[in-house]
């Protein structure tokens, strides 16, 4: 039987970023150092495959510190935590390892610095997302106002329009955030903007790669989880760049093959928390159904690497 011809445009960079790689290594090294169980507050990264794999090795995932016994190590997820969480772990004299991505911590430090300079903060982010909760939780209640859309900017009730700064979640849409930032600057001309964008290099690069492949494809599949902000943004970027059929899939079994009938060019990318093994699984599923040619479209090379915390590098 002859299979229909299809080209898979594989976006690069895609998949794991340096912060995710570090966070997963932290859990693995903690398990080696202290043995199981090691507790992890929140999914270490938003990916079921990753979480299930670590659970099988002895990690226990919980949502709150209260769910962790005081005599076992606890790890804070890559997304960061409000200041009160490590403070409470220290009060309970727990072993706590912070897997917050250093690029999220950088935003926490920025917020702290502005607060110490007497500025009120506006955060561009998604309500309820753990990174937003963690970043807003660096400062006392009311010091960080959240905006999610351009429309939110108009209703902001600030203390003093002359003493403001804004920060952002690291995994937002680059283009949508630029619009919100422009609206903030238009309404509050004195507002301080981040020196460098708070949206991280990995988010930026993955979105740029999707923009590059979108004109070449009839459909885009983004491998990632429904609770992964950066993965969902890739789906939106694909749509905004003209690829009407842009879908999030957790793995090959999620693909709607009927929707792809008659299509000859498909784009594949993966969110920062999605492992490459799932990309390969998707490619294999295409090979089983199509005469598949894979073409890599690389728009940047990434060399960022982060060290794990010192406690994990020291001998037991
Ligand atoms: O939902 P997010 O994109 O913030 O998290 P995810 O999918 O776990 O990605 C890696 C962690 C990113 C933190 O900035
Ligand atoms: Fe860090 Fe960016 Fe990865 Fe988030 S997406 S973990 S900020 S490198």
Coordinates of C-alpha atoms and ligand atoms in Angstrom, one line a residue:
X1 CA 0.0 0.0 0.0
X2 CA 1.4 3.4 -0.9
X3 CA 1.2 5.9 1.9
X4 CA 0.4 9.6 1.2
X5 CA 3.4 11.9 1.1
X6 CA 3.8 14.3 4.0
X7 CA 6.5 16.7 5.1
X8 CA 7.0 17.3 8.9
X9 CA 8.6 20.6 9.6
X10 CA 10.3 20.2 13.0
X11 CA 10.7 23.5 14.8
X12 CA 14.0 24.1 16.6
X13 CA 14.5 25.1 19.4
X14 CA 11.6 23.1 20.9
X15 CA 11.1 21.1 24.1
X16 CA 13.2 21.2 27.3
X17 CA 14.7 24.5 28.3
X18 CA 17.6 25.0 30.8
X19 CA 15.2 25.6 33.7
X20 CA 13.2 22.4 33.1
X21 CA 16.3 20.4 32.6
X22 CA 17.7 21.7 35.9
X23 CA 14.4 21.2 37.8
X24 CA 14.2 17.5 36.8
X25 CA 17.9 17.0 37.6
X26 CA 17.2 18.4 41.1
X27 CA 14.5 15.8 41.8
X28 CA 16.6 13.0 40.4
X29 CA 19.7 14.1 42.5
X30 CA 17.6 14.6 45.6
X31 CA 16.3 11.0 45.2
X32 CA 19.8 9.7 44.9
X33 CA 21.1 11.8 47.8
X34 CA 18.2 11.3 50.3
X35 CA 16.4 8.2 48.9
X36 CA 12.6 8.0 48.4
X37 CA 10.3 9.5 49.2
X38 CA 11.2 13.1 48.2
X39 CA 8.3 15.5 48.2
X40 CA 7.7 17.9 45.4
X41 CA 5.4 20.9 45.9
X42 CA 3.4 21.2 42.7
X43 CA 4.3 19.4 39.4
X44 CA 8.0 19.9 39.1
X45 CA 7.2 21.0 35.5
X46 CA 3.8 20.9 33.8
X47 CA 4.1 17.5 32.1
X48 CA 2.4 14.3 33.1
X49 CA 5.0 12.1 31.4
X50 CA 7.8 13.7 33.4
X51 CA 5.8 13.7 36.6
X52 CA 4.8 10.0 36.2
X53 CA 8.5 9.1 35.5
X54 CA 9.7 10.8 38.7
X55 CA 6.8 9.4 40.7
X56 CA 7.9 5.9 39.7
X57 CA 11.4 6.7 41.1
X58 CA 9.9 7.8 44.5
X59 CA 8.9 11.4 44.2
X60 CA 5.6 12.4 45.8
X61 CA 3.8 15.3 44.3
X62 CA 1.6 17.5 46.5
X63 CA 0.1 20.9 46.2
X64 CA 0.9 22.4 49.6
X65 CA 3.7 22.3 52.1
X66 CA 1.1 21.1 54.7
X67 CA 0.9 17.8 52.7
X68 CA 4.7 17.1 53.3
X69 CA 6.0 15.4 56.4
X70 CA 8.6 17.5 58.1
X71 CA 11.2 14.7 58.2
X72 CA 11.5 14.3 54.4
X73 CA 13.1 16.7 51.8
X74 CA 10.8 19.0 49.9
X75 CA 11.5 20.5 46.4
X76 CA 9.8 23.7 45.1
X77 CA 8.8 23.5 41.4
X78 CA 10.4 25.3 38.5
X79 CA 7.6 27.9 38.5
X80 CA 8.6 29.4 41.9
X81 CA 6.7 29.8 45.2
X82 CA 5.5 32.8 47.3
X83 CA 8.1 33.9 49.9
X84 CA 6.0 32.5 52.7
X85 CA 6.6 28.9 51.5
X86 CA 10.4 28.6 52.0
X87 CA 10.0 30.6 55.2
X88 CA 7.5 28.1 56.6
X89 CA 9.7 25.2 55.5
X90 CA 12.6 26.8 57.4
X91 CA 10.4 27.3 60.4
X92 CA 9.6 23.6 60.3
X93 CA 13.3 22.9 60.0
X94 CA 12.7 20.9 56.8
X95 CA 15.3 20.2 54.1
X96 CA 14.0 22.3 51.2
X97 CA 15.5 22.5 47.7
X98 CA 14.4 25.3 45.4
X99 CA 14.0 24.2 41.8
X100 CA 12.6 27.6 40.8
X101 CA 14.1 28.5 37.4
X102 CA 16.9 31.1 37.9
X103 CA 15.1 33.2 35.3
X104 CA 12.0 33.2 37.4
X105 CA 14.1 34.1 40.5
X106 CA 15.5 37.0 38.5
X107 CA 12.0 38.4 38.2
X108 CA 11.4 37.8 41.9
X109 CA 14.6 39.8 42.7
X110 CA 13.5 42.6 40.3
X111 CA 10.1 42.9 42.1
X112 CA 11.9 43.0 45.5
X113 CA 14.3 45.8 44.2
X114 CA 11.4 47.9 43.0
X115 CA 9.5 47.4 46.2
X116 CA 12.6 48.5 48.2
X117 CA 12.8 51.6 46.0
X118 CA 9.2 52.5 47.0
X119 CA 7.5 51.5 43.7
X120 CA 4.2 49.7 43.3
X121 CA 4.4 46.8 40.8
X122 CA 2.2 45.8 37.9
X123 CA 2.6 42.2 36.8
X124 CA 1.5 41.0 33.4
X125 CA 0.5 37.4 33.8
X126 CA -2.2 34.8 34.1
X127 CA -4.3 34.8 37.3
X128 CA -3.9 31.7 39.3
X129 CA -0.9 30.4 37.4
X130 CA 1.7 29.1 39.9
X131 CA 4.5 31.4 38.5
X132 CA 2.2 34.5 38.9
X133 CA 1.2 33.4 42.4
X134 CA 4.8 32.9 43.3
X135 CA 6.0 36.2 41.9
X136 CA 3.2 38.2 43.4
X137 CA 3.8 36.4 46.6
X138 CA 7.3 37.9 46.9
X139 CA 5.8 41.1 48.1
X140 CA 3.1 42.0 50.6
X141 CA -0.5 41.8 49.5
X142 CA -1.6 44.7 47.4
X143 CA 1.9 45.7 46.3
X144 CA 1.6 43.8 43.0
X145 CA -1.4 44.5 40.7
X146 CA -2.1 41.9 38.0
X147 CA -3.1 42.6 34.4
X148 CA -3.9 39.9 32.0
X149 CA -5.1 41.9 29.0
X150 CA -4.9 45.3 27.3
X151 CA -8.4 46.0 28.6
X152 CA -7.3 45.4 32.2
X153 CA -4.8 48.3 32.0
X154 CA -7.7 50.9 31.7
X155 CA -9.2 49.8 35.0
X156 CA -6.0 49.7 37.0
X157 CA -6.3 51.5 40.3
X158 CA -2.7 52.5 41.3
X159 CA -1.4 54.3 44.3
X160 CA 0.8 56.8 42.5
X161 CA 1.1 56.8 38.7
X162 CA 4.6 58.3 39.0
X163 CA 5.9 55.5 41.1
X164 CA 5.3 52.3 39.2
X165 CA 7.2 49.5 37.6
X166 CA 6.1 46.4 35.7
X167 CA 7.3 42.8 35.5
X168 CA 5.9 39.8 33.6
X169 CA 5.5 36.1 33.7
X170 CA 8.3 34.4 31.8
X171 CA 6.1 32.2 29.5
X172 CA 3.8 34.7 27.9
X173 CA 3.1 35.5 24.3
X174 CA 5.8 37.9 23.2
X175 CA 3.4 39.8 20.9
X176 CA 0.4 40.0 23.3
X177 CA 2.8 41.2 26.1
X178 CA 4.2 43.9 23.9
X179 CA 0.7 45.2 23.4
X180 CA 0.0 45.2 27.1
X181 CA 3.3 46.9 27.9
X182 CA 2.5 49.5 25.3
X183 CA -0.9 50.2 26.9
X184 CA 0.8 50.5 30.3
X185 CA 3.4 52.9 29.0
X186 CA 0.6 55.0 27.3
X187 CA -1.5 55.2 30.5
X188 CA 1.5 55.6 32.9
X189 CA 4.4 57.3 31.0
X190 CA 6.7 57.1 34.0
X191 CA 6.3 53.3 34.5
X192 CA 9.6 51.5 34.7
X193 CA 9.9 48.6 32.3
X194 CA 12.2 45.5 32.8
X195 CA 15.8 46.2 31.6
X196 CA 15.6 43.0 29.6
X197 CA 12.3 41.4 28.8
X198 CA 11.1 39.1 31.6
X199 CA 9.8 36.7 29.0
X200 CA 12.7 34.2 28.9
X201 CA 14.9 33.2 26.0
X202 CA 13.3 29.7 25.7
X203 CA 9.8 31.1 25.4
X204 CA 11.0 33.7 22.9
X205 CA 12.9 31.2 20.8
X206 CA 10.1 28.6 20.7
X207 CA 7.6 31.2 19.6
X208 CA 9.9 32.6 16.9
X209 CA 10.4 29.1 15.5
X210 CA 6.7 28.5 15.3
X211 CA 6.3 31.9 13.4
X212 CA 9.0 30.7 10.9
X213 CA 7.3 27.3 10.1
X214 CA 3.7 28.6 10.1
X215 CA 3.6 29.8 6.5
X216 CA 4.9 26.4 5.4
X217 CA 2.3 24.2 7.1
X218 CA -1.4 23.2 7.0
X219 CA -1.5 22.1 10.6
X220 CA 0.6 22.6 13.7
X221 CA 0.9 20.1 16.6
X222 CA 2.4 21.4 19.8
X223 CA 3.4 18.7 22.2
X224 CA 2.7 19.8 25.7
X225 CA 0.3 19.7 28.6
X226 CA -3.0 21.6 29.0
X227 CA -1.7 23.3 32.2
X228 CA 1.6 24.4 30.5
X229 CA 1.4 28.1 29.8
X230 CA 4.3 28.2 27.4
X231 CA 2.9 25.3 25.4
X232 CA -0.5 26.9 25.1
X233 CA 1.1 30.1 23.9
X234 CA 2.8 28.2 21.1
X235 CA -0.7 27.0 19.9
X236 CA -1.9 30.6 19.9
X237 CA 1.2 31.9 18.1
X238 CA 0.7 29.3 15.4
X239 CA -2.9 30.4 14.9
X240 CA -2.0 34.1 14.9
X241 CA 0.7 33.3 12.3
X242 CA -2.0 31.9 10.0
X243 CA -2.1 28.2 10.8
X244 CA -5.8 27.7 11.6
X245 CA -5.4 24.1 12.7
X246 CA -3.1 24.5 15.6
X247 CA -3.5 21.9 18.4
X248 CA -2.0 20.9 21.7
X249 CA -1.3 17.2 22.0
X250 CA 0.1 15.5 25.1
X251 CA 1.4 12.6 23.0
X252 CA 0.7 10.6 19.8
X253 CA -2.5 9.1 21.1
X254 CA -4.1 12.6 21.2
X255 CA -3.7 13.2 17.5
X256 CA -6.9 13.5 15.6
X257 CA -5.9 11.7 12.3
X258 CA -9.2 12.4 10.6
X259 CA -8.6 16.2 10.9
X260 CA -5.3 15.7 9.1
X261 CA -6.7 13.8 6.1
X262 CA -5.6 15.3 2.8
X263 CA -2.9 17.5 4.5
X264 CA 0.7 17.4 3.2
X265 CA 2.7 19.7 5.5
X266 CA 2.6 19.5 9.3
X267 CA 4.6 21.5 11.8
X268 CA 5.8 20.0 15.1
X269 CA 7.0 21.7 18.1
X270 CA 7.1 21.0 21.9
X271 CA 6.7 23.2 24.9
X272 CA 9.6 23.8 27.3
X273 CA 8.3 21.0 29.7
X274 CA 7.7 18.4 27.0
X275 CA 10.4 15.6 26.6
X276 CA 11.9 14.8 23.2
X277 CA 10.8 11.1 23.6
X278 CA 7.2 12.4 23.0
X279 CA 8.3 14.3 19.9
X280 CA 9.9 11.1 18.6
X281 CA 6.7 9.2 19.4
X282 CA 4.7 11.6 17.3
X283 CA 7.1 11.4 14.4
X284 CA 6.9 7.6 14.5
X285 CA 3.1 7.8 14.5
X286 CA 3.3 10.0 11.3
X287 CA 5.7 7.5 9.7
X288 CA 3.3 4.7 10.3
X289 CA 0.6 6.6 8.3
X290 CA 2.4 8.8 5.8
X291 CA 5.4 8.6 3.5
X292 CA 7.1 11.1 5.9
X293 CA 9.9 13.5 5.1
X294 CA 11.3 15.3 8.2
X295 CA 12.7 18.8 7.7
X296 CA 14.4 20.7 10.6
X297 CA 13.7 24.4 10.7
X298 CA 16.2 25.9 13.1
X299 CA 15.8 29.6 14.0
X300 CA 18.2 29.7 17.0
X301 CA 20.8 27.6 18.9
X302 CA 20.5 27.4 22.7
X303 CA 23.5 27.0 25.0
X304 CA 22.0 28.1 28.3
X305 CA 22.7 25.7 31.2
X306 CA 22.0 26.1 34.9
X307 CA 23.8 24.5 37.9
X308 CA 21.8 22.6 40.5
X309 CA 21.8 24.1 44.1
X310 CA 25.1 23.5 46.0
X311 CA 23.4 21.1 48.6
X312 CA 23.0 18.6 45.8
X313 CA 26.6 18.9 44.6
X314 CA 28.0 18.2 48.0
X315 CA 28.7 14.6 49.1
X316 CA 26.1 13.1 51.6
Ligands
LIG1 O1 3.0 26.7 32.7 P1 4.5 27.0 32.3 O2 4.8 27.2 30.9 O3 4.9 28.2 33.2 O4 5.4 25.8 32.9 P2 5.9 24.5 32.3 O5 5.0 24.0 31.2 O6 6.1 23.6 33.4 O7 7.3 24.9 31.7 C1 8.5 24.9 32.4 C2 8.5 25.8 33.6 C3 8.5 27.2 33.2 C4 8.7 28.1 34.1 O8 8.9 29.4 33.7
LIG2 FE1 13.2 29.1 33.0 FE2 12.2 30.0 30.7 FE3 12.3 27.4 31.1 FE4 10.6 28.9 32.5 S1 10.5 28.5 30.3 S2 11.9 27.2 33.3 S3 11.8 30.8 32.8 S4 14.1 28.8 30.9

